[in-house]
Amino acid sequence: MIAADDVSTILSSGVRLTVPLAFAACGEYLAERAGAMNISVEAMMLGAAFGSVATASATGSAAIGLAAGVLIGLLTGLVHGNLSHRLEINTFVVGLVLNALVLGLTGYLITIGDFDSHQVAQVSVPWLRDIPLIGPPLFVERWPVYLLVVIIPLTWWLVERSRWGLELRAVGERPQAADVTGIRVNARRRQALLWCGALAGLGGAYLAVGEVGSFNQNMTAGRGYIVIAAVIFGGWRLGRTLLGCVIFGLADAMRLALPALGLTLNSQLLIVAPYLLALLAMLLFTNRRREPGALGRPFERGST
């Protein structure tokens, strides 16, 4: 039988595993609403994870490492946007190449570098941390976790309520019509990719200098692809997208907790279980909402 302390521990682990996904999901959601299918979110997270650890080791500051991770995510988004929209290279190919490039590059660099371990500080919220069961998981965390309190509503407001968001949705649905009204379609999409890069970079950096304190090869382990799946199965709605991230985070936490609770399962099955459970859950709760009309389609002025 699982004790209350075990439940609290699993919830705490689930929160920590959900946070990197939630950061990246906010960015990917906004990018896809602008019609920019960003396959390179895995590269953004992995590159930022490595860059944050390397910078934290060089400067002795995990906070600077976190900022460096955001910058690397931004640069990856900048490269993706310019290759896709200025040089008009197929966006899927650009994403796949960036993912493979960053995976190989970080895998090589980690073998020739020796990095010290640094982690951002932990913060506990007085009074709230004493709430039974949910207090420690939600209110005793590394400080970047609480950035989500601002980033999630800000992302929703930008997309749904701001003029910039209105233009983003217009270029994601009917780019030709948006162009007629004077909106710079590809510029808006590149801006959306920068927002996505910054947040995916923050997610990767948080994973490295927030929770683990070090970098290991392919440490994001496909989390970027999970984020893309969460956005799609969430029907391009922010709330449902984040729900998919929470399901995966909790499933991953259960995978880590089951052996400690004395439940022995096949190790390979345990590794794949969070992905299967998240996929099944998202299929079950999937929204039938239509995808953005021009998602993944390149824009060229004058074409129909």
PDB file of C-alpha atoms in Angstrom:
ATOM      1  CA  MET A   1       0.000   0.000   0.000  1.00  0.00           C
ATOM      2  CA  ILE A   2       1.311   3.451  -0.918  1.00  0.00           C
ATOM      3  CA  ALA A   3       1.721   5.777   2.069  1.00  0.00           C
ATOM      4  CA  ALA A   4       0.934   9.496   2.063  1.00  0.00           C
ATOM      5  CA  ASP A   5       4.646  10.311   2.071  1.00  0.00           C
ATOM      6  CA  ASP A   6       5.124   8.166  -1.022  1.00  0.00           C
ATOM      7  CA  VAL A   7       2.281   9.993  -2.793  1.00  0.00           C
ATOM      8  CA  SER A   8       3.833  13.334  -1.871  1.00  0.00           C
ATOM      9  CA  THR A   9       7.202  12.176  -3.176  1.00  0.00           C
ATOM     10  CA  ILE A  10       5.686  11.008  -6.473  1.00  0.00           C
ATOM     11  CA  LEU A  11       3.801  14.292  -6.857  1.00  0.00           C
ATOM     12  CA  SER A  12       6.987  16.246  -6.167  1.00  0.00           C
ATOM     13  CA  SER A  13       8.859  14.232  -8.781  1.00  0.00           C
ATOM     14  CA  GLY A  14       5.961  14.654 -11.198  1.00  0.00           C
ATOM     15  CA  VAL A  15       6.040  18.440 -10.808  1.00  0.00           C
ATOM     16  CA  ARG A  16       9.774  18.558 -11.470  1.00  0.00           C
ATOM     17  CA  LEU A  17       9.431  16.389 -14.574  1.00  0.00           C
ATOM     18  CA  THR A  18       6.460  18.394 -15.858  1.00  0.00           C
ATOM     19  CA  VAL A  19       8.056  21.827 -15.547  1.00  0.00           C
ATOM     20  CA  PRO A  20      10.532  21.566 -18.485  1.00  0.00           C
ATOM     21  CA  LEU A  21       7.711  20.299 -20.694  1.00  0.00           C
ATOM     22  CA  ALA A  22       5.397  23.113 -19.608  1.00  0.00           C
ATOM     23  CA  PHE A  23       7.950  25.798 -20.457  1.00  0.00           C
ATOM     24  CA  ALA A  24       8.552  24.355 -23.918  1.00  0.00           C
ATOM     25  CA  ALA A  25       4.843  23.673 -24.498  1.00  0.00           C
ATOM     26  CA  CYS A  26       3.958  27.349 -23.956  1.00  0.00           C
ATOM     27  CA  GLY A  27       6.450  28.251 -26.670  1.00  0.00           C
ATOM     28  CA  GLU A  28       5.451  25.522 -29.121  1.00  0.00           C
ATOM     29  CA  TYR A  29       1.757  26.332 -28.672  1.00  0.00           C
ATOM     30  CA  LEU A  30       2.348  29.959 -29.634  1.00  0.00           C
ATOM     31  CA  ALA A  31       4.565  29.026 -32.599  1.00  0.00           C
ATOM     32  CA  GLU A  32       2.033  26.581 -34.011  1.00  0.00           C
ATOM     33  CA  ARG A  33      -0.812  29.069 -33.648  1.00  0.00           C
ATOM     34  CA  ALA A  34       1.282  31.285 -35.942  1.00  0.00           C
ATOM     35  CA  GLY A  35       1.490  28.441 -38.467  1.00  0.00           C
ATOM     36  CA  ALA A  36       5.125  27.636 -37.683  1.00  0.00           C
ATOM     37  CA  MET A  37       5.503  23.886 -37.187  1.00  0.00           C
ATOM     38  CA  ASN A  38       8.635  23.831 -35.054  1.00  0.00           C
ATOM     39  CA  ILE A  39      10.143  20.340 -35.109  1.00  0.00           C
ATOM     40  CA  SER A  40      13.408  21.644 -33.631  1.00  0.00           C
ATOM     41  CA  VAL A  41      12.037  22.076 -30.099  1.00  0.00           C
ATOM     42  CA  GLU A  42      14.108  19.020 -29.082  1.00  0.00           C
ATOM     43  CA  ALA A  43      17.261  20.764 -30.334  1.00  0.00           C
ATOM     44  CA  MET A  44      16.311  23.930 -28.453  1.00  0.00           C
ATOM     45  CA  MET A  45      15.922  22.031 -25.180  1.00  0.00           C
ATOM     46  CA  LEU A  46      19.000  19.822 -25.560  1.00  0.00           C
ATOM     47  CA  GLY A  47      21.305  22.622 -26.715  1.00  0.00           C
ATOM     48  CA  ALA A  48      20.104  24.840 -23.876  1.00  0.00           C
ATOM     49  CA  ALA A  49      20.654  22.053 -21.343  1.00  0.00           C
ATOM     50  CA  PHE A  50      24.267  21.663 -22.407  1.00  0.00           C
ATOM     51  CA  GLY A  51      24.906  25.386 -22.727  1.00  0.00           C
ATOM     52  CA  SER A  52      23.493  26.115 -19.299  1.00  0.00           C
ATOM     53  CA  VAL A  53      25.715  23.533 -17.608  1.00  0.00           C
ATOM     54  CA  ALA A  54      28.818  24.677 -19.498  1.00  0.00           C
ATOM     55  CA  THR A  55      28.119  28.344 -18.685  1.00  0.00           C
ATOM     56  CA  ALA A  56      27.296  27.630 -15.056  1.00  0.00           C
ATOM     57  CA  SER A  57      30.559  25.712 -14.733  1.00  0.00           C
ATOM     58  CA  ALA A  58      32.552  28.535 -16.340  1.00  0.00           C
ATOM     59  CA  THR A  59      30.962  31.346 -14.325  1.00  0.00           C
ATOM     60  CA  GLY A  60      30.138  29.525 -11.109  1.00  0.00           C
ATOM     61  CA  SER A  61      26.555  30.770 -11.332  1.00  0.00           C
ATOM     62  CA  ALA A  62      23.595  28.533 -12.092  1.00  0.00           C
ATOM     63  CA  ALA A  63      21.432  31.619 -12.727  1.00  0.00           C
ATOM     64  CA  ILE A  64      23.790  32.797 -15.474  1.00  0.00           C
ATOM     65  CA  GLY A  65      23.731  29.259 -16.842  1.00  0.00           C
ATOM     66  CA  LEU A  66      19.941  29.416 -16.932  1.00  0.00           C
ATOM     67  CA  ALA A  67      20.108  32.696 -18.850  1.00  0.00           C
ATOM     68  CA  ALA A  68      22.601  31.165 -21.269  1.00  0.00           C
ATOM     69  CA  GLY A  69      20.164  28.323 -21.909  1.00  0.00           C
ATOM     70  CA  VAL A  70      17.457  30.831 -22.828  1.00  0.00           C
ATOM     71  CA  LEU A  71      19.893  32.557 -25.184  1.00  0.00           C
ATOM     72  CA  ILE A  72      20.814  29.277 -26.889  1.00  0.00           C
ATOM     73  CA  GLY A  73      17.128  28.489 -27.369  1.00  0.00           C
ATOM     74  CA  LEU A  74      16.664  31.939 -28.900  1.00  0.00           C
ATOM     75  CA  LEU A  75      19.574  31.401 -31.262  1.00  0.00           C
ATOM     76  CA  THR A  76      18.191  28.019 -32.337  1.00  0.00           C
ATOM     77  CA  GLY A  77      14.828  29.635 -33.022  1.00  0.00           C
ATOM     78  CA  LEU A  78      16.585  32.387 -34.980  1.00  0.00           C
ATOM     79  CA  VAL A  79      18.432  29.834 -37.116  1.00  0.00           C
ATOM     80  CA  HIS A  80      15.255  27.815 -37.674  1.00  0.00           C
ATOM     81  CA  GLY A  81      13.251  30.895 -38.650  1.00  0.00           C
ATOM     82  CA  ASN A  82      15.823  32.278 -41.046  1.00  0.00           C
ATOM     83  CA  LEU A  83      16.463  28.949 -42.773  1.00  0.00           C
ATOM     84  CA  SER A  84      12.723  28.304 -43.121  1.00  0.00           C
ATOM     85  CA  HIS A  85      11.451  31.783 -43.990  1.00  0.00           C
ATOM     86  CA  ARG A  86      14.358  33.640 -45.562  1.00  0.00           C
ATOM     87  CA  LEU A  87      16.114  30.791 -47.394  1.00  0.00           C
ATOM     88  CA  GLU A  88      12.778  28.935 -47.834  1.00  0.00           C
ATOM     89  CA  ILE A  89      14.157  25.526 -46.851  1.00  0.00           C
ATOM     90  CA  ASN A  90      11.508  22.982 -45.890  1.00  0.00           C
ATOM     91  CA  THR A  91      10.729  23.611 -42.211  1.00  0.00           C
ATOM     92  CA  PHE A  92      10.481  19.897 -41.379  1.00  0.00           C
ATOM     93  CA  VAL A  93      13.911  19.251 -42.873  1.00  0.00           C
ATOM     94  CA  VAL A  94      15.360  22.204 -40.971  1.00  0.00           C
ATOM     95  CA  GLY A  95      13.935  20.874 -37.720  1.00  0.00           C
ATOM     96  CA  LEU A  96      15.191  17.348 -38.243  1.00  0.00           C
ATOM     97  CA  VAL A  97      18.675  18.545 -39.194  1.00  0.00           C
ATOM     98  CA  LEU A  98      18.876  20.816 -36.143  1.00  0.00           C
ATOM     99  CA  ASN A  99      17.791  17.984 -33.864  1.00  0.00           C
ATOM    100  CA  ALA A 100      20.413  15.614 -35.278  1.00  0.00           C
ATOM    101  CA  LEU A 101      23.106  18.303 -35.278  1.00  0.00           C
ATOM    102  CA  VAL A 102      22.585  19.323 -31.650  1.00  0.00           C
ATOM    103  CA  LEU A 103      22.361  15.696 -30.500  1.00  0.00           C
ATOM    104  CA  GLY A 104      25.667  14.862 -32.144  1.00  0.00           C
ATOM    105  CA  LEU A 105      27.396  18.094 -31.143  1.00  0.00           C
ATOM    106  CA  THR A 106      26.447  17.935 -27.462  1.00  0.00           C
ATOM    107  CA  GLY A 107      27.299  14.234 -27.383  1.00  0.00           C
ATOM    108  CA  TYR A 108      30.795  15.064 -28.623  1.00  0.00           C
ATOM    109  CA  LEU A 109      31.362  18.132 -26.446  1.00  0.00           C
ATOM    110  CA  ILE A 110      30.400  16.318 -23.262  1.00  0.00           C
ATOM    111  CA  THR A 111      33.216  13.829 -23.895  1.00  0.00           C
ATOM    112  CA  ILE A 112      35.908  16.521 -24.096  1.00  0.00           C
ATOM    113  CA  GLY A 113      34.713  18.809 -21.324  1.00  0.00           C
ATOM    114  CA  ASP A 114      34.750  18.566 -17.545  1.00  0.00           C
ATOM    115  CA  PHE A 115      31.963  20.599 -15.983  1.00  0.00           C
ATOM    116  CA  ASP A 116      31.312  21.401 -12.337  1.00  0.00           C
ATOM    117  CA  SER A 117      27.857  20.796 -10.918  1.00  0.00           C
ATOM    118  CA  HIS A 118      25.663  23.821 -10.177  1.00  0.00           C
ATOM    119  CA  GLN A 119      21.963  24.133  -9.346  1.00  0.00           C
ATOM    120  CA  VAL A 120      19.682  27.110  -8.908  1.00  0.00           C
ATOM    121  CA  ALA A 121      18.422  27.749  -5.402  1.00  0.00           C
ATOM    122  CA  GLN A 122      15.392  26.092  -3.897  1.00  0.00           C
ATOM    123  CA  VAL A 123      12.570  28.244  -2.576  1.00  0.00           C
ATOM    124  CA  SER A 124       9.889  27.288  -0.100  1.00  0.00           C
ATOM    125  CA  VAL A 125       6.725  29.322   0.313  1.00  0.00           C
ATOM    126  CA  PRO A 126       5.888  29.952   3.981  1.00  0.00           C
ATOM    127  CA  TRP A 127       2.566  28.559   5.218  1.00  0.00           C
ATOM    128  CA  LEU A 128       1.693  26.936   1.889  1.00  0.00           C
ATOM    129  CA  ARG A 129       4.579  24.443   2.177  1.00  0.00           C
ATOM    130  CA  ASP A 130       2.894  22.978   5.254  1.00  0.00           C
ATOM    131  CA  ILE A 131      -0.270  21.951   3.401  1.00  0.00           C
ATOM    132  CA  PRO A 132      -0.547  18.156   3.713  1.00  0.00           C
ATOM    133  CA  LEU A 133       0.269  16.092   0.636  1.00  0.00           C
ATOM    134  CA  ILE A 134       0.484  18.919  -1.932  1.00  0.00           C
ATOM    135  CA  GLY A 135       2.472  21.455   0.094  1.00  0.00           C
ATOM    136  CA  PRO A 136       6.014  20.122  -0.496  1.00  0.00           C
ATOM    137  CA  PRO A 137       5.472  19.210  -4.191  1.00  0.00           C
ATOM    138  CA  LEU A 138       4.069  22.617  -5.130  1.00  0.00           C
ATOM    139  CA  PHE A 139       5.645  25.054  -2.727  1.00  0.00           C
ATOM    140  CA  VAL A 140       9.163  23.714  -2.117  1.00  0.00           C
ATOM    141  CA  GLU A 141      10.765  23.908  -5.553  1.00  0.00           C
ATOM    142  CA  ARG A 142      13.632  25.480  -7.474  1.00  0.00           C
ATOM    143  CA  TRP A 143      12.770  29.128  -8.108  1.00  0.00           C
ATOM    144  CA  PRO A 144      12.417  28.888 -11.941  1.00  0.00           C
ATOM    145  CA  VAL A 145       9.341  26.709 -11.367  1.00  0.00           C
ATOM    146  CA  TYR A 146       7.430  29.771 -10.197  1.00  0.00           C
ATOM    147  CA  LEU A 147       8.122  31.566 -13.479  1.00  0.00           C
ATOM    148  CA  LEU A 148       5.322  29.405 -14.883  1.00  0.00           C
ATOM    149  CA  VAL A 149       2.866  31.402 -12.779  1.00  0.00           C
ATOM    150  CA  VAL A 150       3.661  34.341 -15.048  1.00  0.00           C
ATOM    151  CA  ILE A 151       4.552  32.619 -18.323  1.00  0.00           C
ATOM    152  CA  ILE A 152       1.385  30.509 -18.709  1.00  0.00           C
ATOM    153  CA  PRO A 153      -1.140  33.375 -18.387  1.00  0.00           C
ATOM    154  CA  LEU A 154       1.168  35.671 -20.359  1.00  0.00           C
ATOM    155  CA  THR A 155       1.300  33.188 -23.236  1.00  0.00           C
ATOM    156  CA  TRP A 156      -2.486  32.826 -23.211  1.00  0.00           C
ATOM    157  CA  TRP A 157      -2.948  36.603 -23.143  1.00  0.00           C
ATOM    158  CA  LEU A 158      -0.460  37.169 -25.952  1.00  0.00           C
ATOM    159  CA  VAL A 159      -2.242  34.688 -28.214  1.00  0.00           C
ATOM    160  CA  GLU A 160      -5.855  35.324 -27.306  1.00  0.00           C
ATOM    161  CA  ARG A 161      -6.078  38.946 -26.234  1.00  0.00           C
ATOM    162  CA  SER A 162      -3.207  41.023 -27.635  1.00  0.00           C
ATOM    163  CA  ARG A 163      -3.064  42.666 -31.064  1.00  0.00           C
ATOM    164  CA  TRP A 164       0.189  40.818 -31.735  1.00  0.00           C
ATOM    165  CA  GLY A 165      -1.551  37.537 -30.933  1.00  0.00           C
ATOM    166  CA  LEU A 166      -4.423  38.428 -33.243  1.00  0.00           C
ATOM    167  CA  GLU A 167      -1.914  38.898 -36.054  1.00  0.00           C
ATOM    168  CA  LEU A 168      -0.207  35.618 -35.127  1.00  0.00           C
ATOM    169  CA  ARG A 169      -3.468  33.731 -35.368  1.00  0.00           C
ATOM    170  CA  ALA A 170      -4.247  35.450 -38.658  1.00  0.00           C
ATOM    171  CA  VAL A 171      -0.964  34.354 -40.248  1.00  0.00           C
ATOM    172  CA  GLY A 172      -1.518  30.859 -38.870  1.00  0.00           C
ATOM    173  CA  GLU A 173      -4.982  30.587 -40.395  1.00  0.00           C
ATOM    174  CA  ARG A 174      -4.995  32.647 -43.592  1.00  0.00           C
ATOM    175  CA  PRO A 175      -1.566  34.106 -44.338  1.00  0.00           C
ATOM    176  CA  GLN A 176      -2.548  35.489 -47.745  1.00  0.00           C
ATOM    177  CA  ALA A 177      -5.407  37.479 -46.247  1.00  0.00           C
ATOM    178  CA  ALA A 178      -3.163  38.660 -43.405  1.00  0.00           C
ATOM    179  CA  ASP A 179      -0.576  39.815 -45.934  1.00  0.00           C
ATOM    180  CA  VAL A 180      -3.203  41.894 -47.748  1.00  0.00           C
ATOM    181  CA  THR A 181      -3.914  43.789 -44.523  1.00  0.00           C
ATOM    182  CA  GLY A 182      -0.232  44.698 -44.184  1.00  0.00           C
ATOM    183  CA  ILE A 183       0.860  42.062 -41.665  1.00  0.00           C
ATOM    184  CA  ARG A 184       4.390  40.780 -42.276  1.00  0.00           C
ATOM    185  CA  VAL A 185       3.593  37.071 -42.268  1.00  0.00           C
ATOM    186  CA  ASN A 186       7.058  35.541 -42.113  1.00  0.00           C
ATOM    187  CA  ALA A 187       8.269  38.180 -39.666  1.00  0.00           C
ATOM    188  CA  ARG A 188       5.454  37.252 -37.277  1.00  0.00           C
ATOM    189  CA  ARG A 189       6.306  33.575 -37.645  1.00  0.00           C
ATOM    190  CA  ARG A 190       9.964  34.237 -36.893  1.00  0.00           C
ATOM    191  CA  GLN A 191       8.939  36.210 -33.817  1.00  0.00           C
ATOM    192  CA  ALA A 192       6.823  33.256 -32.704  1.00  0.00           C
ATOM    193  CA  LEU A 193       9.799  30.931 -33.180  1.00  0.00           C
ATOM    194  CA  LEU A 194      11.933  33.226 -31.028  1.00  0.00           C
ATOM    195  CA  TRP A 195       9.352  33.068 -28.246  1.00  0.00           C
ATOM    196  CA  CYS A 196       9.306  29.295 -28.637  1.00  0.00           C
ATOM    197  CA  GLY A 197      13.096  29.136 -28.591  1.00  0.00           C
ATOM    198  CA  ALA A 198      13.365  31.217 -25.438  1.00  0.00           C
ATOM    199  CA  LEU A 199      10.856  29.086 -23.541  1.00  0.00           C
ATOM    200  CA  ALA A 200      12.123  25.737 -24.841  1.00  0.00           C
ATOM    201  CA  GLY A 201      15.615  26.912 -23.900  1.00  0.00           C
ATOM    202  CA  LEU A 202      14.365  27.782 -20.439  1.00  0.00           C
ATOM    203  CA  GLY A 203      12.851  24.308 -20.173  1.00  0.00           C
ATOM    204  CA  GLY A 204      16.084  22.588 -21.194  1.00  0.00           C
ATOM    205  CA  ALA A 205      18.185  24.791 -18.932  1.00  0.00           C
ATOM    206  CA  TYR A 206      15.851  24.174 -15.998  1.00  0.00           C
ATOM    207  CA  LEU A 207      16.202  20.424 -16.535  1.00  0.00           C
ATOM    208  CA  ALA A 208      20.001  20.728 -16.414  1.00  0.00           C
ATOM    209  CA  VAL A 209      20.812  23.383 -13.797  1.00  0.00           C
ATOM    210  CA  GLY A 210      17.466  23.287 -12.027  1.00  0.00           C
ATOM    211  CA  GLU A 211      16.931  19.620 -11.292  1.00  0.00           C
ATOM    212  CA  VAL A 212      19.925  17.536 -12.306  1.00  0.00           C
ATOM    213  CA  GLY A 213      22.840  19.934 -11.844  1.00  0.00           C
ATOM    214  CA  SER A 214      24.800  18.375 -14.677  1.00  0.00           C
ATOM    215  CA  PHE A 215      24.499  17.307 -18.305  1.00  0.00           C
ATOM    216  CA  ASN A 216      24.454  13.812 -19.744  1.00  0.00           C
ATOM    217  CA  GLN A 217      24.187  12.703 -23.327  1.00  0.00           C
ATOM    218  CA  ASN A 218      20.685  13.088 -24.813  1.00  0.00           C
ATOM    219  CA  MET A 219      19.362  14.106 -21.394  1.00  0.00           C
ATOM    220  CA  THR A 220      16.114  15.517 -22.855  1.00  0.00           C
ATOM    221  CA  ALA A 221      15.346  11.996 -24.158  1.00  0.00           C
ATOM    222  CA  GLY A 222      12.681  13.014 -26.655  1.00  0.00           C
ATOM    223  CA  ARG A 223      10.872  15.491 -24.413  1.00  0.00           C
ATOM    224  CA  GLY A 224      10.764  17.955 -27.297  1.00  0.00           C
ATOM    225  CA  TYR A 225       8.737  15.470 -29.323  1.00  0.00           C
ATOM    226  CA  ILE A 226       6.404  14.920 -26.374  1.00  0.00           C
ATOM    227  CA  VAL A 227       5.796  18.674 -26.322  1.00  0.00           C
ATOM    228  CA  ILE A 228       4.893  18.671 -30.015  1.00  0.00           C
ATOM    229  CA  ALA A 229       2.512  15.757 -29.463  1.00  0.00           C
ATOM    230  CA  ALA A 230       0.936  17.517 -26.477  1.00  0.00           C
ATOM    231  CA  VAL A 231       0.192  20.614 -28.565  1.00  0.00           C
ATOM    232  CA  ILE A 232      -1.371  18.560 -31.359  1.00  0.00           C
ATOM    233  CA  PHE A 233      -3.425  16.264 -29.143  1.00  0.00           C
ATOM    234  CA  GLY A 234      -4.387  19.255 -27.043  1.00  0.00           C
ATOM    235  CA  GLY A 235      -6.178  20.666 -30.047  1.00  0.00           C
ATOM    236  CA  TRP A 236      -3.977  23.794 -30.094  1.00  0.00           C
ATOM    237  CA  ARG A 237      -5.437  24.888 -26.774  1.00  0.00           C
ATOM    238  CA  LEU A 238      -3.035  25.880 -24.046  1.00  0.00           C
ATOM    239  CA  GLY A 239      -4.894  24.251 -21.157  1.00  0.00           C
ATOM    240  CA  ARG A 240      -5.201  20.857 -22.819  1.00  0.00           C
ATOM    241  CA  THR A 241      -1.592  21.048 -23.976  1.00  0.00           C
ATOM    242  CA  LEU A 242      -0.402  21.601 -20.419  1.00  0.00           C
ATOM    243  CA  LEU A 243      -2.623  18.767 -19.219  1.00  0.00           C
ATOM    244  CA  GLY A 244      -0.790  16.438 -21.592  1.00  0.00           C
ATOM    245  CA  CYS A 245       2.516  17.608 -20.119  1.00  0.00           C
ATOM    246  CA  VAL A 246       1.270  16.917 -16.592  1.00  0.00           C
ATOM    247  CA  ILE A 247       0.176  13.397 -17.548  1.00  0.00           C
ATOM    248  CA  PHE A 248       3.583  12.617 -18.978  1.00  0.00           C
ATOM    249  CA  GLY A 249       5.369  14.110 -15.975  1.00  0.00           C
ATOM    250  CA  LEU A 250       3.349  12.078 -13.503  1.00  0.00           C
ATOM    251  CA  ALA A 251       3.760   8.912 -15.566  1.00  0.00           C
ATOM    252  CA  ASP A 252       7.520   9.447 -15.663  1.00  0.00           C
ATOM    253  CA  ALA A 253       7.520  10.012 -11.911  1.00  0.00           C
ATOM    254  CA  MET A 254       5.666   6.721 -11.404  1.00  0.00           C
ATOM    255  CA  ARG A 255       8.281   4.976 -13.544  1.00  0.00           C
ATOM    256  CA  LEU A 256      10.998   6.171 -11.203  1.00  0.00           C
ATOM    257  CA  ALA A 257       9.011   5.461  -8.050  1.00  0.00           C
ATOM    258  CA  LEU A 258       7.748   1.950  -8.724  1.00  0.00           C
ATOM    259  CA  PRO A 259      11.069   0.137  -8.096  1.00  0.00           C
ATOM    260  CA  ALA A 260      11.519   2.080  -4.833  1.00  0.00           C
ATOM    261  CA  LEU A 261       8.032   0.994  -3.767  1.00  0.00           C
ATOM    262  CA  GLY A 262       8.967  -2.643  -4.276  1.00  0.00           C
ATOM    263  CA  LEU A 263       7.030  -3.113  -7.505  1.00  0.00           C
ATOM    264  CA  THR A 264       9.250  -4.861 -10.036  1.00  0.00           C
ATOM    265  CA  LEU A 265       8.450  -4.610 -13.727  1.00  0.00           C
ATOM    266  CA  ASN A 266      10.431  -5.174 -16.868  1.00  0.00           C
ATOM    267  CA  SER A 267      12.957  -2.306 -17.091  1.00  0.00           C
ATOM    268  CA  GLN A 268      12.357  -1.706 -20.795  1.00  0.00           C
ATOM    269  CA  LEU A 269       8.611  -1.591 -20.191  1.00  0.00           C
ATOM    270  CA  LEU A 270       9.152   0.956 -17.418  1.00  0.00           C
ATOM    271  CA  ILE A 271      11.161   3.198 -19.760  1.00  0.00           C
ATOM    272  CA  VAL A 272       8.525   3.211 -22.478  1.00  0.00           C
ATOM    273  CA  ALA A 273       5.502   3.290 -20.145  1.00  0.00           C
ATOM    274  CA  PRO A 274       5.339   7.109 -19.650  1.00  0.00           C
ATOM    275  CA  TYR A 275       5.351   7.683 -23.388  1.00  0.00           C
ATOM    276  CA  LEU A 276       2.637   5.070 -23.975  1.00  0.00           C
ATOM    277  CA  LEU A 277       0.491   6.318 -21.099  1.00  0.00           C
ATOM    278  CA  ALA A 278       0.798   9.938 -22.201  1.00  0.00           C
ATOM    279  CA  LEU A 279      -0.064   8.971 -25.774  1.00  0.00           C
ATOM    280  CA  LEU A 280      -3.089   6.928 -24.709  1.00  0.00           C
ATOM    281  CA  ALA A 281      -4.311   9.671 -22.381  1.00  0.00           C
ATOM    282  CA  MET A 282      -3.958  12.338 -25.035  1.00  0.00           C
ATOM    283  CA  LEU A 283      -5.764  10.124 -27.542  1.00  0.00           C
ATOM    284  CA  LEU A 284      -8.568   9.633 -25.032  1.00  0.00           C
ATOM    285  CA  PHE A 285      -8.956  13.303 -24.255  1.00  0.00           C
ATOM    286  CA  THR A 286      -7.964  14.599 -27.655  1.00  0.00           C
ATOM    287  CA  ASN A 287      -9.810  17.622 -28.925  1.00  0.00           C
ATOM    288  CA  ARG A 288     -11.374  17.600 -32.361  1.00  0.00           C
ATOM    289  CA  ARG A 289     -10.532  21.230 -32.910  1.00  0.00           C
ATOM    290  CA  ARG A 290      -9.198  21.926 -36.380  1.00  0.00           C
ATOM    291  CA  GLU A 291      -5.514  22.688 -36.658  1.00  0.00           C
ATOM    292  CA  PRO A 292      -4.393  26.182 -37.741  1.00  0.00           C
ATOM    293  CA  GLY A 293      -5.236  26.415 -41.436  1.00  0.00           C
ATOM    294  CA  ALA A 294      -1.714  27.191 -42.621  1.00  0.00           C
ATOM    295  CA  LEU A 295       0.231  25.133 -40.069  1.00  0.00           C
ATOM    296  CA  GLY A 296       3.548  24.054 -41.556  1.00  0.00           C
ATOM    297  CA  ARG A 297       2.814  25.645 -44.923  1.00  0.00           C
ATOM    298  CA  PRO A 298       5.413  28.079 -46.266  1.00  0.00           C
ATOM    299  CA  PHE A 299       4.205  31.562 -47.162  1.00  0.00           C
ATOM    300  CA  GLU A 300       5.138  33.225 -50.430  1.00  0.00           C
ATOM    301  CA  ARG A 301       3.644  36.580 -51.329  1.00  0.00           C
ATOM    302  CA  GLY A 302       1.370  36.346 -54.353  1.00  0.00           C
ATOM    303  CA  SER A 303       0.818  32.562 -54.131  1.00  0.00           C
ATOM    304  CA  THR A 304      -2.655  31.148 -53.425  1.00  0.00           C
TER     305      THR A 304
END
